[in-house]
Amino acid sequence: MACGSEPSAGTPAGGSTAGNGAPIPGGGETTTAGGGGSSTTNNSPTATTGAGVMPCDVANVVVNNCHKCHGAEPIGGAIRLVTPDDWQKQSPLFDPTKKVYEVARVRLADGTMPQGSVLAAEDLATLDGWLAAGAQASTDPADASCGSAAGDGVIAGGGADTTPASVGPGGTIDVCSKPGAYDPLVAEPGETCYEFPVHAPNSDGPFTVPNGESYHEWYYAVPWGPNDVWTRYGADFDNLPVLHHYLIFTSQAGRSPGDVAQNVAGTTLGTSATLIGGWAVGGCSTRMPDDVGGQLPPAPLIMIQWHLYNTTGAPALDNSKVQMCTVPADQRENIAGITFLGTENFNSVFGMPAGENHFTTKCQNTTSAPITVIGFTPHMHLIGTNMKTDLKRADGTVTTIFDQPFQFDYQVGYEIPPAVVNPGDTLETTCSFFNDTGRNVAFGESTETEMCYQFALSYPAGALDNGALSLIGALNTCW
Ligand code: HEC
C-alpha cells in the first residue's frame, strides 16, 4: 500500500510527506516545552486533595521513582499514581481482578516497575510496606504538608533543565539531564535533520491509535546520502500519553516508502533490518559526542517501529515525528559503528534450562590501535534480566563499564564515558536470564526464543568486528 505522497527517495525536499524523511528547517531555537518524558508539570504529590495523602516517606519514593510516568498527567500508557485513591482503583490492564496497589507489589517484585530503573532497597521496603498494609491514606497531620516538602518531584525533563549530565548507576551517562534533552530537534550549523512522521496509511494525516497495546511499523525512503553520518536523533512528540517506545532500523524489506504495517506481533529486531536507535517512555533525545559521527548502514529504507499504549479509553490520534540529524562524514573526526557483542549460543540447540542463566563471551581488540567504546544498546527478549560488560586489560585488571537491568519493553541506547580498549584488551559481556517459561529456551528471532546482543557503539567503525558470521547474517560481530 503505497502512500499517496511521492515515494521517491533521496534529496530532502520541503514539506513532510509520509514516505520520506522530511528535512527539518534549521534556524531559530524552538521553544516548545516538553517532549519525551517531560512531565515536569504537576509532578508533586497532591497533598491537599480530599482523597487524603500518602505518608511522606512513601510519597517521596513514588514522586522520585514513579511520577516521571505515573504523575498527574501520565505518559506512555501508565496510570495516575498520585492520591491514595489512585492505588485503590481496579487495575486497568495488568490484572483487572486486582486493585492497583496489589498489582504494584507484583510489578515491584518481578522488577518490571519502575520501568527503566531499579528502586533502592530501602525505598522498595518503604513502598512495599505501605502497599502490603493496604495503601491507606495517612492519618498523621504532619503528612498533609509534605506535598511541598516532598518537593517539586521534578525528574530530569523539561526544556529548562540545565543540570550537567552525570554518570549514573551502571556506568551510564544520564543523557536526559543534558540541556535541551527533551526538545524537538532543530538543525544546528552544518546539520541536516529529517523527520519520520507517524501517519495514517496512505495519508499524511494523523494515525488512529487503537485502544490498548499495539505495535506498528512505518516505512520511509532513506533521505540522506551515502557519505552522511548521524549526529543526533530525537522526536517531536504529539500525543505523549499513548507513546510507549520506538525503534529505528535501516531496512532491506520489500516494502514501499509510505507503507504502514499495522498491528505487528510486538518488539522485533525487524525484517532484514539493522537497529540504529531507539527511545522509550521517560527517555530523551540522543546526541553523539561533538567529535563523533554515527555510521548509517547502507539500505533503501528506514523502518520505525512504534509501541503504542492507549489507555485513555477513547480513540486517540497521533502525528509524532521521529527526527534524525546528519552531517557529511568528513565533518567528524571519528566515525563510530555498531558491533554485535554477546552470543547466539544458549547451550546449542538444547537451549537454556529453567532458572538463572548467565552467558559470558569475550571480544578482544586484535588490531594494533586503540578502540574507543562510547555506548551500548542491549537487546534480549522476554526473559532477559541484566546486561553487563567488563573491560579486561591485558595485565588482568577488570573494570565494569556497563551494568544495567534489562526490561523487554524498555530497549534504549545508553551513553557511557568513553572506554578505551587497547590492543590485546578484552570486552567480556554477560547476558543474564531468568527462565520461568517451563521449557528450555534456545536462540531465535521470535519472542518465545531468546537473544543476547550487546550492540556496542565504537570508533573507528568496524575495528572491533572480528567477522564471525551471525545466525541472522550479521558480519559486524565480535564474540
Ligand atoms: C518510565 C516510565 C515508568 C516509570 C518510571 C514507572 N512506570 Fe509503572 N508503568 C509504566 C507503563 C508504561 C505502564 C503500562 C504498561 C505496563 O503495564 O507495563 C506501567 C504500569 C504500571 C502498573 C500496572 C498498571 C495496571 O494495569 O494495573 C503499576 C502497578 C505500576 N506501573 C507501578 C509503578 C510504580 C509503583 C512505579 C515506581 C516505583 C512505576 N510504576 C514507575 C511506566 C512507568
Coordinates of C-alpha atoms and ligand atoms in Angstrom, one line a residue:
M1 CA 0.0 0.0 0.0
A2 CA 1.9 2.9 -1.3
C3 CA 1.3 6.2 0.3
G4 CA -0.4 9.0 -1.6
S5 CA 2.6 11.2 -1.4
E6 CA 5.7 10.9 -3.6
P7 CA 7.6 7.8 -2.6
S8 CA 10.8 8.8 -4.2
A9 CA 13.9 8.7 -2.1
G10 CA 16.9 10.9 -2.0
T11 CA 17.1 14.6 -1.7
P12 CA 15.3 16.2 1.1
A13 CA 12.6 18.5 -0.1
G14 CA 10.3 20.8 1.8
G15 CA 7.2 19.6 3.5
S16 CA 6.5 16.5 5.5
T17 CA 5.5 13.6 3.3
A18 CA 4.6 10.3 4.7
G19 CA 7.1 8.3 2.7
N20 CA 10.1 10.5 3.0
G21 CA 12.1 11.6 5.9
A22 CA 11.4 15.3 5.5
P23 CA 14.1 17.8 6.5
I24 CA 13.6 20.0 9.4
P25 CA 14.3 23.6 8.7
G26 CA 17.2 24.9 10.6
G27 CA 17.4 28.2 12.3
G28 CA 15.8 29.7 15.4
E29 CA 15.7 27.8 18.6
T30 CA 12.4 26.1 19.2
T31 CA 10.7 27.0 22.4
T32 CA 8.3 24.1 22.5
A33 CA 8.2 22.9 26.1
G34 CA 8.1 19.3 27.0
G35 CA 8.8 16.5 24.6
G36 CA 9.8 13.0 25.6
G37 CA 9.1 12.1 29.1
S38 CA 8.7 15.7 30.1
S39 CA 6.3 15.5 33.0
T40 CA 7.6 18.4 34.9
T41 CA 4.2 19.8 35.3
N42 CA 2.2 18.5 38.2
N43 CA 4.8 16.1 39.4
S44 CA 4.3 16.8 43.1
P45 CA 2.1 14.6 45.2
T46 CA -1.2 16.5 45.7
A47 CA -1.2 16.6 49.4
T48 CA -4.3 18.7 49.8
T49 CA -7.0 16.8 47.9
G50 CA -10.0 15.4 49.8
A51 CA -8.9 11.9 48.9
G52 CA -6.1 12.2 51.6
V53 CA -2.4 11.9 51.3
M54 CA 0.2 9.2 51.2
P55 CA 2.6 9.2 54.1
C56 CA 5.5 11.5 53.3
D57 CA 8.2 8.8 53.1
V58 CA 6.0 6.8 50.6
A59 CA 5.2 10.0 48.7
N60 CA 8.9 10.7 48.3
V61 CA 9.6 7.3 46.9
V62 CA 6.7 7.5 44.5
V63 CA 7.4 11.0 43.3
N64 CA 11.1 10.3 42.7
N65 CA 10.7 6.9 41.1
C66 CA 7.3 6.7 39.5
H67 CA 5.9 10.2 38.7
K68 CA 8.1 10.6 35.6
C69 CA 5.4 8.4 34.0
H70 CA 2.7 7.9 36.6
G71 CA 2.2 11.6 37.6
A72 CA -0.9 13.8 37.4
E73 CA -0.6 13.7 33.6
P74 CA 0.6 10.1 33.0
I75 CA 2.5 9.3 29.8
G76 CA 3.2 6.2 27.7
G77 CA 0.2 4.2 28.8
A78 CA 1.0 4.5 32.5
I79 CA -1.8 5.2 35.0
R80 CA -2.0 8.1 37.6
L81 CA -0.5 7.2 40.9
V82 CA -0.9 10.5 42.8
T83 CA -3.5 10.2 45.6
P84 CA -4.2 7.1 47.8
D85 CA -7.4 6.7 45.9
D86 CA -5.5 6.1 42.7
W87 CA -4.0 3.0 44.3
Q88 CA -7.4 1.7 45.3
K89 CA -8.8 1.6 41.7
Q90 CA -9.1 -1.7 39.8
S91 CA -6.0 -2.5 37.8
P92 CA -7.0 -1.4 34.2
L93 CA -4.6 -3.6 32.3
F94 CA -2.3 -5.9 34.1
D95 CA -4.9 -7.8 36.2
P96 CA -8.4 -6.3 36.2
T97 CA -9.5 -8.7 39.1
K98 CA -7.0 -6.9 41.4
K99 CA -6.5 -3.4 42.8
V100 CA -3.7 -1.2 41.5
Y101 CA -1.8 -1.4 44.9
E102 CA -2.0 -5.2 44.7
V103 CA -0.6 -5.3 41.2
A104 CA 2.0 -2.8 42.2
R105 CA 3.5 -5.3 44.7
V106 CA 3.7 -7.9 41.9
R107 CA 5.3 -5.4 39.4
L108 CA 7.9 -4.2 42.0
A109 CA 8.8 -7.8 43.0
D110 CA 9.3 -9.0 39.4
G111 CA 11.4 -6.0 38.6
T112 CA 9.2 -4.7 35.7
M113 CA 8.5 -1.5 37.7
P114 CA 9.8 1.1 37.9
Q115 CA 10.3 0.9 34.2
G116 CA 13.9 1.7 33.2
S117 CA 15.4 1.9 36.6
V118 CA 15.8 0.0 39.9
L119 CA 14.5 1.0 43.3
A120 CA 17.0 1.4 46.1
A121 CA 16.4 -1.4 48.7
E122 CA 15.2 1.0 51.4
D123 CA 12.8 2.7 49.0
L124 CA 11.4 -0.6 48.0
A125 CA 10.9 -1.6 51.6
T126 CA 9.1 1.7 52.4
L127 CA 6.8 1.5 49.4
D128 CA 6.1 -2.2 49.7
G129 CA 5.4 -1.9 53.4
W130 CA 2.7 0.7 52.7
L131 CA 1.2 -1.4 49.8
A132 CA 1.2 -4.6 52.0
A133 CA -0.8 -2.7 54.6
G134 CA -3.4 -1.8 52.1
A135 CA -2.1 1.5 50.7
Q136 CA -4.2 3.6 53.1
A137 CA -4.3 7.4 53.3
S138 CA -2.2 8.8 56.1
T139 CA -3.9 9.9 59.3
D140 CA -0.8 11.8 60.6
P141 CA -1.5 15.6 60.2
A142 CA 2.2 16.1 59.6
D143 CA 1.9 14.3 56.3
A144 CA -0.6 16.8 55.0
S145 CA 2.2 19.3 54.4
C146 CA 4.7 17.1 52.8
G147 CA 3.5 17.8 49.3
S148 CA 5.7 20.8 49.2
A149 CA 8.4 19.3 51.3
A150 CA 8.5 16.2 49.1
G151 CA 9.4 18.8 46.7
D152 CA 8.9 19.6 43.2
G153 CA 9.4 15.9 42.4
V154 CA 10.9 17.1 39.2
I155 CA 12.7 14.3 37.5
A156 CA 15.0 15.1 34.6
G157 CA 13.0 16.7 31.9
G158 CA 11.6 19.9 30.6
G159 CA 13.4 22.3 28.3
A160 CA 14.6 24.4 31.2
D161 CA 16.7 21.7 32.8
T162 CA 20.4 22.6 32.6
T163 CA 21.8 20.2 35.1
P164 CA 25.1 18.9 33.6
A165 CA 24.9 15.3 32.6
S166 CA 26.1 12.9 35.3
V167 CA 27.4 9.4 35.3
G168 CA 24.6 7.2 36.8
P169 CA 24.3 3.7 38.1
G170 CA 25.8 1.0 35.9
G171 CA 28.3 3.5 34.5
T172 CA 26.0 5.1 32.0
I173 CA 25.6 8.8 31.4
D174 CA 22.3 10.3 32.2
V175 CA 21.8 11.9 28.8
C176 CA 18.4 13.1 29.8
S177 CA 19.9 15.6 32.3
K178 CA 21.6 17.4 29.4
P179 CA 20.3 20.8 28.4
G180 CA 17.5 20.6 25.8
A181 CA 17.4 16.8 26.0
Y182 CA 13.6 16.7 25.5
D183 CA 13.2 19.4 22.9
P184 CA 12.3 18.7 19.3
L185 CA 15.5 18.8 17.2
V186 CA 16.4 21.9 15.2
A187 CA 19.2 21.6 12.7
E188 CA 22.5 23.1 14.1
P189 CA 25.0 24.7 11.7
G190 CA 26.2 22.1 9.2
E191 CA 23.5 19.6 10.1
T192 CA 20.5 18.4 8.0
C193 CA 17.7 17.0 10.1
Y194 CA 15.0 14.7 8.8
E195 CA 11.5 13.8 10.1
F196 CA 9.8 10.5 10.0
P197 CA 6.1 11.1 11.0
V198 CA 3.6 8.6 12.4
H199 CA 0.8 8.9 9.9
A200 CA -2.4 7.2 8.7
P201 CA -2.0 4.6 5.9
N202 CA -2.0 6.3 2.5
S203 CA -2.2 9.7 4.0
D204 CA -0.1 12.4 5.7
G205 CA -2.8 12.8 8.4
P206 CA -2.6 11.5 12.0
F207 CA -2.7 7.8 12.8
T208 CA -5.6 6.5 14.7
V209 CA -4.2 4.7 17.8
P210 CA -6.2 1.6 18.6
N211 CA -7.3 1.0 22.2
G212 CA -4.9 -1.0 24.4
E213 CA -1.5 -2.1 23.4
S214 CA -0.4 -2.2 19.8
Y215 CA 2.8 -2.2 17.6
H216 CA 3.0 -0.7 14.1
E217 CA 5.8 -0.2 11.6
W218 CA 6.3 2.8 9.2
Y219 CA 8.5 2.6 6.2
Y220 CA 10.3 5.6 4.6
A221 CA 12.8 6.1 1.8
V222 CA 16.3 6.8 3.2
P223 CA 16.7 10.5 2.7
W224 CA 20.4 11.0 3.4
G225 CA 23.4 10.4 1.1
P226 CA 25.9 7.5 1.3
N227 CA 28.6 9.7 2.9
D228 CA 26.4 11.1 5.7
V229 CA 26.8 10.1 9.3
W230 CA 24.3 10.7 12.2
T231 CA 24.8 13.3 14.9
R232 CA 21.5 13.2 16.9
Y233 CA 18.1 11.7 17.0
G234 CA 15.0 12.5 18.9
A235 CA 11.4 13.3 18.3
D236 CA 8.8 15.9 18.1
F237 CA 6.2 14.2 20.2
D238 CA 2.5 14.7 19.6
N239 CA 0.2 12.6 21.8
L240 CA 2.7 11.7 24.7
P241 CA 0.1 9.8 26.8
V242 CA -0.2 7.0 24.2
L243 CA 3.5 6.7 23.1
H244 CA 5.5 3.9 24.8
H245 CA 8.6 3.4 22.7
Y246 CA 10.1 3.4 19.2
L247 CA 13.0 1.6 17.5
I248 CA 14.7 3.0 14.3
F249 CA 16.0 0.5 11.8
T250 CA 17.6 0.7 8.3
S251 CA 15.7 -1.9 6.3
Q252 CA 16.0 -4.0 3.2
A253 CA 12.4 -5.3 3.4
G254 CA 10.4 -5.5 0.2
R255 CA 8.3 -2.5 1.1
S256 CA 7.4 0.8 -0.4
P257 CA 8.0 4.1 1.3
G258 CA 4.7 5.2 2.9
D259 CA 3.8 1.6 3.9
V260 CA 2.4 1.1 7.3
A261 CA 2.4 -2.4 8.7
Q262 CA -0.3 -2.2 11.3
N263 CA -0.7 -4.5 14.4
V264 CA 2.6 -6.4 14.0
A265 CA 3.4 -9.0 16.6
G266 CA 5.5 -7.0 19.0
T267 CA 9.0 -5.6 19.5
T268 CA 11.1 -7.4 16.9
L269 CA 14.6 -7.0 15.5
G270 CA 12.9 -6.0 12.3
T271 CA 12.9 -7.9 9.0
S272 CA 16.2 -7.6 7.1
A273 CA 16.9 -4.7 9.4
T274 CA 19.7 -3.1 11.4
L275 CA 18.9 -1.3 14.6
I276 CA 20.2 2.3 14.6
G277 CA 18.4 3.9 17.5
G278 CA 15.6 3.7 20.0
W279 CA 13.6 5.6 22.6
A280 CA 11.3 4.5 25.4
V281 CA 8.9 6.5 27.6
G282 CA 10.9 8.5 30.1
G283 CA 13.8 8.8 27.8
C284 CA 15.0 11.8 25.7
S285 CA 17.0 12.6 22.6
T286 CA 20.4 11.2 21.8
R287 CA 23.5 13.2 20.8
M288 CA 26.8 11.9 19.6
P289 CA 29.9 13.5 21.2
D290 CA 31.0 16.5 19.1
D291 CA 33.9 14.7 17.5
V292 CA 32.0 11.5 16.5
G293 CA 29.5 10.7 13.7
G294 CA 27.5 7.5 13.6
Q295 CA 27.8 5.3 10.6
L296 CA 24.5 4.8 8.7
P297 CA 24.3 1.3 7.3
P298 CA 23.5 1.4 3.5
A299 CA 19.9 0.4 2.9
P300 CA 17.0 1.7 0.8
L301 CA 14.5 2.1 3.6
I302 CA 14.1 3.3 7.1
M303 CA 11.6 1.4 9.3
I304 CA 10.3 2.8 12.5
Q305 CA 8.6 0.5 14.9
W306 CA 6.3 2.2 17.4
H307 CA 4.8 0.5 20.5
L308 CA 1.6 2.4 21.3
Y309 CA -0.4 2.1 24.5
N310 CA -3.8 3.8 24.5
T311 CA -5.3 3.5 28.0
T312 CA -7.3 6.7 27.6
G313 CA -10.5 4.8 27.0
A314 CA -11.2 6.9 23.9
P315 CA -9.9 6.9 20.4
A316 CA -6.6 8.8 20.1
L317 CA -4.8 10.4 17.2
D318 CA -1.0 10.7 16.9
N319 CA 1.2 12.6 14.5
S320 CA 4.6 12.4 16.3
K321 CA 7.7 12.7 14.3
V322 CA 11.0 10.8 14.9
Q323 CA 13.9 13.1 13.9
M324 CA 17.4 12.3 12.8
C325 CA 20.2 14.7 12.0
T326 CA 23.2 14.1 9.8
V327 CA 26.4 15.7 8.6
P328 CA 28.8 14.7 5.8
A329 CA 31.3 12.2 7.3
D330 CA 34.3 14.5 6.7
Q331 CA 33.0 16.9 9.3
R332 CA 33.6 14.5 12.2
E333 CA 37.0 13.3 13.4
N334 CA 35.8 9.8 14.4
I335 CA 33.2 7.6 12.7
A336 CA 31.6 5.1 15.1
G337 CA 30.0 1.9 14.0
I338 CA 27.9 -0.8 15.7
T339 CA 29.4 -4.2 16.7
F340 CA 27.3 -7.1 18.0
L341 CA 28.8 -8.4 21.3
G342 CA 27.1 -11.2 23.1
T343 CA 26.2 -14.7 21.9
E344 CA 23.7 -16.8 19.9
N345 CA 24.6 -20.0 21.7
F346 CA 22.4 -20.9 24.6
N347 CA 23.7 -24.5 25.1
S348 CA 23.4 -25.0 21.4
V349 CA 20.1 -26.4 20.2
F350 CA 19.2 -27.6 23.7
G351 CA 18.6 -24.1 24.9
M352 CA 18.9 -22.8 28.4
P353 CA 17.3 -24.6 31.3
A354 CA 14.9 -23.3 34.0
G355 CA 16.0 -20.7 36.4
E356 CA 19.0 -18.3 36.3
N357 CA 21.3 -18.5 33.3
H358 CA 24.4 -16.4 32.6
F359 CA 26.3 -16.4 29.3
T360 CA 29.6 -14.6 29.0
T361 CA 31.6 -14.1 25.8
K362 CA 34.8 -12.3 25.0
C363 CA 35.7 -9.8 22.3
Q364 CA 39.4 -8.9 22.0
N365 CA 40.9 -5.8 20.3
T366 CA 43.1 -7.7 17.8
T367 CA 44.1 -4.6 15.9
S368 CA 47.3 -2.6 16.7
A369 CA 45.4 0.6 17.6
P370 CA 43.1 1.6 20.5
I371 CA 39.3 1.4 20.0
T372 CA 37.0 3.7 21.9
V373 CA 33.6 2.5 23.0
I374 CA 31.1 5.2 23.7
G375 CA 27.7 3.5 24.1
F376 CA 25.7 0.3 24.3
T377 CA 22.2 -0.9 23.4
P378 CA 21.3 -4.2 25.0
H379 CA 18.9 -6.5 23.2
M380 CA 17.3 -9.6 24.7
H381 CA 13.8 -11.0 24.7
L382 CA 11.2 -11.6 27.4
I383 CA 13.3 -13.5 30.0
G384 CA 16.4 -11.3 29.8
T385 CA 17.2 -9.7 33.2
N386 CA 20.6 -8.0 33.0
M387 CA 23.4 -6.9 30.7
K388 CA 27.0 -6.3 31.8
T389 CA 30.2 -5.6 30.0
D390 CA 33.6 -5.6 31.7
L391 CA 36.8 -4.2 30.2
K392 CA 39.7 -6.6 31.0
R393 CA 43.1 -5.2 30.4
A394 CA 46.0 -7.2 29.1
D395 CA 47.5 -7.1 32.6
G396 CA 44.4 -8.7 34.1
T397 CA 42.7 -5.6 35.7
V398 CA 39.0 -5.5 35.2
T399 CA 36.7 -2.5 35.1
T400 CA 32.9 -2.8 34.7
I401 CA 32.0 -0.3 32.0
F402 CA 28.3 -1.2 31.7
D403 CA 25.8 -2.9 34.1
Q404 CA 22.1 -2.4 33.6
P405 CA 18.9 -4.4 34.4
F406 CA 17.1 -5.4 31.2
Q407 CA 13.4 -4.9 30.5
F408 CA 12.0 -6.1 27.2
D409 CA 9.7 -3.0 27.0
Y410 CA 12.5 -0.6 27.7
Q411 CA 15.1 -1.1 25.0
V412 CA 17.1 2.0 24.7
G413 CA 20.7 3.0 23.9
Y414 CA 23.0 4.1 26.7
E415 CA 25.9 6.5 26.6
I416 CA 29.0 5.6 28.6
P417 CA 32.1 7.7 29.4
P418 CA 34.4 6.8 26.5
A419 CA 36.2 3.5 27.3
V420 CA 39.5 2.9 25.5
V421 CA 40.1 -0.7 24.6
N422 CA 43.8 -1.0 24.0
P423 CA 45.3 -3.7 21.7
G424 CA 45.1 -7.0 23.5
D425 CA 42.4 -5.8 25.9
T426 CA 39.1 -7.8 26.0
L427 CA 35.5 -6.9 26.5
E428 CA 33.7 -9.5 28.5
T429 CA 29.9 -9.4 28.1
T430 CA 27.4 -11.2 30.3
C431 CA 23.7 -11.6 29.4
S432 CA 21.6 -12.8 32.3
F433 CA 18.3 -14.6 32.0
F434 CA 15.7 -15.9 34.4
N435 CA 13.9 -18.8 32.6
D436 CA 10.4 -19.2 34.1
T437 CA 8.8 -20.4 30.9
G438 CA 8.6 -24.1 31.9
R439 CA 10.7 -25.1 28.8
N440 CA 14.2 -24.8 27.5
V441 CA 14.8 -21.6 25.6
A442 CA 17.2 -21.5 22.6
F443 CA 18.4 -18.7 20.3
G444 CA 15.9 -17.3 17.8
E445 CA 14.1 -14.3 16.4
S446 CA 10.6 -14.9 17.9
T447 CA 9.8 -13.7 21.4
E448 CA 9.4 -17.3 22.5
T449 CA 13.1 -17.7 21.9
E450 CA 16.0 -15.6 23.2
M451 CA 18.7 -13.3 22.0
C452 CA 21.8 -11.9 23.8
Y453 CA 23.1 -8.9 21.8
Q454 CA 25.0 -6.1 23.3
F455 CA 25.3 -3.6 20.5
A456 CA 28.5 -1.6 21.1
L457 CA 29.0 1.8 19.5
S458 CA 32.7 2.4 19.0
Y459 CA 35.2 4.0 16.8
P460 CA 37.0 3.6 14.4
A461 CA 33.9 2.0 12.8
G462 CA 34.5 -1.7 12.1
A463 CA 37.7 -2.0 14.1
L464 CA 36.1 -4.1 16.9
D465 CA 34.4 -6.5 14.4
N466 CA 36.1 -9.9 14.1
G467 CA 33.7 -11.1 11.5
A468 CA 32.2 -14.3 12.9
L469 CA 29.1 -14.9 10.8
S470 CA 26.0 -14.5 12.9
L471 CA 22.9 -16.7 12.6
I472 CA 20.9 -13.7 11.4
G473 CA 23.5 -12.8 8.8
A474 CA 25.4 -10.0 10.5
L475 CA 29.2 -9.8 10.0
N476 CA 29.9 -6.9 12.3
T477 CA 30.2 -9.2 15.3
C478 CA 32.8 -9.9 18.0
W479 CA 32.4 -12.9 20.3
Ligands
HEC1 C1 9.5 5.3 32.7 C2 8.1 5.1 32.9 C3 7.6 4.4 34.2 C4 8.1 4.5 35.4 C5 9.2 5.4 35.9 C6 7.2 3.7 36.3 N1 6.3 3.1 35.5 FE1 4.8 1.9 36.1 N2 4.1 1.7 34.2 C7 4.6 2.3 33.1 C8 3.9 2.0 31.9 C9 4.1 2.5 30.5 C10 2.9 1.0 32.3 C11 1.8 0.3 31.4 C12 2.5 -0.8 30.7 C13 2.8 -1.9 31.6 O1 1.9 -2.4 32.3 O2 4.0 -2.3 31.6 C14 3.0 0.9 33.8 C15 2.3 0.0 34.5 C16 2.3 0.0 35.9 C17 1.4 -0.7 36.8 C18 0.3 -1.6 36.3 C19 -1.0 -0.8 36.0 C20 -2.1 -1.8 35.8 O3 -2.5 -2.0 34.7 O4 -2.6 -2.3 36.8 C21 1.8 -0.5 38.1 C22 1.1 -1.0 39.3 C23 2.9 0.4 38.0 N3 3.2 0.7 36.7 C24 3.6 0.8 39.2 C25 4.7 1.6 39.1 C26 5.4 2.1 40.3 C27 5.0 1.8 41.7 C28 6.5 2.8 39.9 C29 7.5 3.5 40.7 C30 8.2 2.7 41.8 C31 6.4 2.8 38.4 N4 5.4 2.1 38.0 C32 7.4 3.5 37.6 C33 5.7 3.2 33.1 C34 6.4 3.5 34.2

